[in-house]
């Protein structure tokens, strides 16, 4: 765990370090059985917290979190922990992000920690209802071709409100549907291997949403 000097007092830094350590253990307890030996972590996950970081992300096993989100308990540390523990192949952004959203909500709802609610307050319990509302609007319908497919919708990074928000909501909803249909282990294997045509289940998901 690394912080900028003076940004957090020792108590705040220690509290977040404990929270992150527990989050890593909780996420790992759920994903380990689905990971092939080569994908399992060999060392500690490094968390870097800084006021210079604008958007949370994970790269090469390092979790980058904005300082203000850590200070106000809205940092998506569980979401990014999933990315650090479950490497993604196959250019299916919806699957990698949907799994991270799903597990962030699942861990916070059943094991502890908090859900950052970056794109929705719904959690797993309300994500399908949120997806229905999202699909009722033009932004949701615009990103739908990339949910269950390959690549990123245009301006995913730049337009967090009209592109990223509906894309993440729909990806979490489809992921939750697939976890219930094929199981969590199958979803994890699909993320790390890039194999498996999960898009074929999209029609069933949309039908279930009504």
Short mmCIF file of C-alpha atoms in Angstrom, two decimals:
data_model
loop_
_atom_site.label_atom_id
_atom_site.label_comp_id
_atom_site.label_asym_id
_atom_site.label_seq_id
_atom_site.Cartn_x
_atom_site.Cartn_y
_atom_site.Cartn_z
CA UNK A 1 0.00 0.00 0.00
CA UNK A 2 1.49 3.33 -1.07
CA UNK A 3 0.19 6.83 -0.28
CA UNK A 4 1.45 10.33 -0.97
CA UNK A 5 3.16 11.68 2.12
CA UNK A 6 0.78 13.60 4.37
CA UNK A 7 -2.38 12.83 2.40
CA UNK A 8 -3.77 10.35 4.94
CA UNK A 9 -3.05 10.25 8.63
CA UNK A 10 -1.60 6.98 10.00
CA UNK A 11 -4.97 5.80 11.27
CA UNK A 12 -6.68 6.39 7.91
CA UNK A 13 -3.86 4.68 6.03
CA UNK A 14 -3.90 1.66 8.32
CA UNK A 15 -7.70 1.36 8.15
CA UNK A 16 -7.71 1.36 4.35
CA UNK A 17 -4.81 -1.09 4.20
CA UNK A 18 -6.78 -3.51 6.41
CA UNK A 19 -9.89 -2.99 4.26
CA UNK A 20 -7.96 -3.67 1.07
CA UNK A 21 -6.26 -6.76 2.51
CA UNK A 22 -9.61 -8.19 3.54
CA UNK A 23 -11.05 -7.36 0.12
CA UNK A 24 -8.24 -9.22 -1.64
CA UNK A 25 -8.82 -12.27 0.57
CA UNK A 26 -12.59 -12.18 0.04
CA UNK A 27 -12.39 -11.80 -3.74
CA UNK A 28 -9.71 -14.48 -3.98
CA UNK A 29 -11.86 -16.92 -2.00
CA UNK A 30 -14.50 -16.61 -4.74
CA UNK A 31 -12.33 -16.65 -7.86
CA UNK A 32 -9.47 -19.01 -7.00
CA UNK A 33 -11.26 -22.22 -7.97
CA UNK A 34 -11.93 -20.89 -11.46
CA UNK A 35 -8.39 -19.71 -12.15
CA UNK A 36 -5.88 -21.91 -13.99
CA UNK A 37 -2.53 -22.27 -12.23
CA UNK A 38 -0.79 -19.74 -14.50
CA UNK A 39 -3.34 -17.02 -13.67
CA UNK A 40 -3.08 -17.24 -9.88
CA UNK A 41 -1.20 -14.43 -8.19
CA UNK A 42 2.35 -15.06 -7.05
CA UNK A 43 2.78 -12.02 -4.80
CA UNK A 44 0.97 -9.22 -3.05
CA UNK A 45 -1.25 -6.80 -4.94
CA UNK A 46 0.18 -3.29 -4.88
CA UNK A 47 -2.27 -0.44 -4.19
CA UNK A 48 -1.21 3.10 -5.14
CA UNK A 49 -3.34 5.97 -3.77
CA UNK A 50 -2.68 9.49 -5.04
CA UNK A 51 -4.33 12.84 -5.68
CA UNK A 52 -2.73 12.67 -9.14
CA UNK A 53 -4.89 9.68 -10.12
CA UNK A 54 -8.15 10.77 -11.77
CA UNK A 55 -9.85 7.45 -12.59
CA UNK A 56 -9.39 4.16 -10.77
CA UNK A 57 -7.73 1.46 -12.84
CA UNK A 58 -5.55 -1.64 -12.62
CA UNK A 59 -2.46 -2.19 -14.74
CA UNK A 60 0.16 -4.92 -14.52
CA UNK A 61 -1.14 -6.01 -11.14
CA UNK A 62 -1.06 -2.50 -9.62
CA UNK A 63 -4.32 -0.93 -8.40
CA UNK A 64 -4.43 2.86 -8.84
CA UNK A 65 -7.01 4.73 -6.74
CA UNK A 66 -7.83 8.46 -6.45
CA UNK A 67 -7.04 9.83 -3.02
CA UNK A 68 -10.39 11.60 -2.57
CA UNK A 69 -12.32 8.40 -3.23
CA UNK A 70 -10.28 6.58 -0.60
CA UNK A 71 -10.83 9.40 1.90
CA UNK A 72 -14.62 9.44 1.41
CA UNK A 73 -15.02 5.64 1.16
CA UNK A 74 -16.11 5.61 -2.48
CA UNK A 75 -13.02 4.02 -4.05
CA UNK A 76 -13.82 0.96 -6.21
CA UNK A 77 -11.11 -1.07 -4.49
CA UNK A 78 -13.08 -4.33 -4.73
CA UNK A 79 -13.80 -3.78 -8.44
CA UNK A 80 -10.13 -3.14 -9.16
CA UNK A 81 -9.08 -6.08 -6.98
CA UNK A 82 -11.09 -8.35 -9.28
CA UNK A 83 -9.15 -6.99 -12.26
CA UNK A 84 -5.86 -7.61 -10.42
CA UNK A 85 -6.79 -11.21 -9.55
CA UNK A 86 -8.59 -12.21 -12.78
CA UNK A 87 -6.49 -11.27 -15.82
CA UNK A 88 -8.52 -10.72 -18.95
CA UNK A 89 -8.02 -12.07 -22.48
CA UNK A 90 -10.12 -11.95 -25.62
CA UNK A 91 -11.04 -8.24 -25.92
CA UNK A 92 -14.42 -8.71 -24.24
CA UNK A 93 -14.57 -5.57 -22.14
CA UNK A 94 -18.17 -6.20 -21.08
CA UNK A 95 -17.17 -9.54 -19.54
CA UNK A 96 -14.16 -8.25 -17.63
CA UNK A 97 -15.99 -5.17 -16.36
CA UNK A 98 -19.26 -6.99 -15.76
CA UNK A 99 -17.51 -9.60 -13.62
CA UNK A 100 -15.69 -6.92 -11.62
CA UNK A 101 -18.97 -5.05 -11.02
CA UNK A 102 -20.82 -8.24 -10.11
CA UNK A 103 -18.17 -9.41 -7.64
CA UNK A 104 -17.77 -5.94 -6.12
CA UNK A 105 -21.48 -5.97 -5.28
CA UNK A 106 -21.48 -9.63 -4.22
CA UNK A 107 -18.54 -9.28 -1.85
CA UNK A 108 -19.84 -6.10 -0.25
CA UNK A 109 -23.34 -7.54 0.11
CA UNK A 110 -22.33 -10.91 1.54
CA UNK A 111 -18.80 -10.74 2.99
CA UNK A 112 -17.99 -7.16 3.90
CA UNK A 113 -16.39 -3.97 2.65
CA UNK A 114 -18.25 -1.46 0.53
CA UNK A 115 -19.54 -1.13 -3.02
CA UNK A 116 -18.27 2.10 -4.59
CA UNK A 117 -21.49 2.47 -6.66
CA UNK A 118 -19.57 4.32 -9.37
CA UNK A 119 -22.22 3.83 -12.04
CA UNK A 120 -25.31 2.59 -10.17
CA UNK A 121 -26.68 2.27 -6.66
CA UNK A 122 -28.54 -0.91 -7.62
CA UNK A 123 -26.17 -3.62 -6.41
CA UNK A 124 -26.77 -7.16 -7.61
CA UNK A 125 -30.24 -7.24 -6.11
CA UNK A 126 -31.48 -4.39 -8.28
CA UNK A 127 -29.20 -4.61 -11.31
CA UNK A 128 -31.78 -6.19 -13.63
CA UNK A 129 -34.28 -3.44 -12.86
CA UNK A 130 -31.54 -0.89 -13.50
CA UNK A 131 -30.79 -2.61 -16.81
CA UNK A 132 -34.45 -2.35 -17.85
CA UNK A 133 -34.44 1.36 -17.12
CA UNK A 134 -31.16 1.72 -18.99
CA UNK A 135 -32.48 -0.06 -22.08
CA UNK A 136 -35.48 2.26 -22.11
CA UNK A 137 -33.16 5.14 -23.03
CA UNK A 138 -31.16 5.89 -26.16
CA UNK A 139 -27.72 5.65 -24.46
CA UNK A 140 -28.49 2.12 -23.25
CA UNK A 141 -29.64 0.98 -26.65
CA UNK A 142 -26.58 2.58 -28.25
CA UNK A 143 -24.08 0.52 -26.19
CA UNK A 144 -26.07 -2.73 -26.28
CA UNK A 145 -24.21 -4.18 -29.32
CA UNK A 146 -20.99 -4.24 -27.28
CA UNK A 147 -22.60 -6.00 -24.30
CA UNK A 148 -22.09 -9.69 -24.97
CA UNK A 149 -19.77 -8.84 -27.86
CA UNK A 150 -16.20 -7.68 -28.41
CA UNK A 151 -14.37 -4.39 -28.02
CA UNK A 152 -15.44 -1.08 -26.48
CA UNK A 153 -18.27 1.25 -27.44
CA UNK A 154 -16.91 4.56 -28.80
CA UNK A 155 -15.97 7.17 -26.18
CA UNK A 156 -16.12 4.70 -23.30
CA UNK A 157 -13.31 6.49 -21.47
CA UNK A 158 -14.31 10.04 -22.40
CA UNK A 159 -18.07 9.96 -21.82
CA UNK A 160 -18.62 8.41 -18.42
CA UNK A 161 -22.28 9.42 -18.20
CA UNK A 162 -23.81 8.53 -21.57
CA UNK A 163 -21.47 5.68 -22.57
CA UNK A 164 -19.66 4.16 -19.59
CA UNK A 165 -22.61 4.25 -17.19
CA UNK A 166 -25.10 2.33 -19.39
CA UNK A 167 -22.36 -0.02 -20.61
CA UNK A 168 -21.33 -0.99 -17.07
CA UNK A 169 -24.92 -1.37 -15.85
CA UNK A 170 -25.86 -3.66 -18.74
CA UNK A 171 -22.59 -5.62 -18.43
CA UNK A 172 -23.21 -6.27 -14.74
CA UNK A 173 -26.77 -7.38 -15.44
CA UNK A 174 -25.73 -9.80 -18.20
CA UNK A 175 -22.92 -11.14 -16.01
CA UNK A 176 -25.31 -11.77 -13.11
CA UNK A 177 -27.65 -13.61 -15.50
CA UNK A 178 -24.80 -15.76 -16.79
CA UNK A 179 -23.48 -16.56 -13.31
CA UNK A 180 -26.95 -17.88 -12.50
CA UNK A 181 -27.06 -19.90 -15.75
CA UNK A 182 -23.52 -21.29 -16.17
CA UNK A 183 -21.90 -20.59 -12.79
CA UNK A 184 -19.15 -18.29 -11.52
CA UNK A 185 -16.28 -20.64 -12.35
CA UNK A 186 -17.29 -20.78 -16.01
CA UNK A 187 -17.41 -17.00 -16.13
CA UNK A 188 -13.94 -16.68 -14.61
CA UNK A 189 -12.50 -19.21 -17.06
CA UNK A 190 -14.06 -17.26 -19.94
CA UNK A 191 -12.39 -14.05 -18.74
CA UNK A 192 -8.90 -15.48 -18.29
CA UNK A 193 -8.83 -17.70 -21.38
CA UNK A 194 -10.79 -15.54 -23.81
CA UNK A 195 -12.71 -18.65 -24.83
CA UNK A 196 -16.38 -19.53 -24.72
CA UNK A 197 -19.20 -17.99 -26.71
CA UNK A 198 -21.13 -16.38 -23.88
CA UNK A 199 -22.74 -13.98 -26.29
CA UNK A 200 -25.19 -16.69 -27.32
CA UNK A 201 -26.86 -16.31 -23.92
CA UNK A 202 -27.59 -12.64 -24.59
CA UNK A 203 -30.99 -13.40 -26.11
CA UNK A 204 -32.05 -15.26 -22.97
CA UNK A 205 -30.91 -12.35 -20.80
CA UNK A 206 -32.87 -9.84 -22.85
CA UNK A 207 -35.92 -12.08 -22.81
CA UNK A 208 -35.66 -12.40 -19.02
CA UNK A 209 -35.48 -8.63 -18.70
CA UNK A 210 -38.67 -8.40 -20.72
#
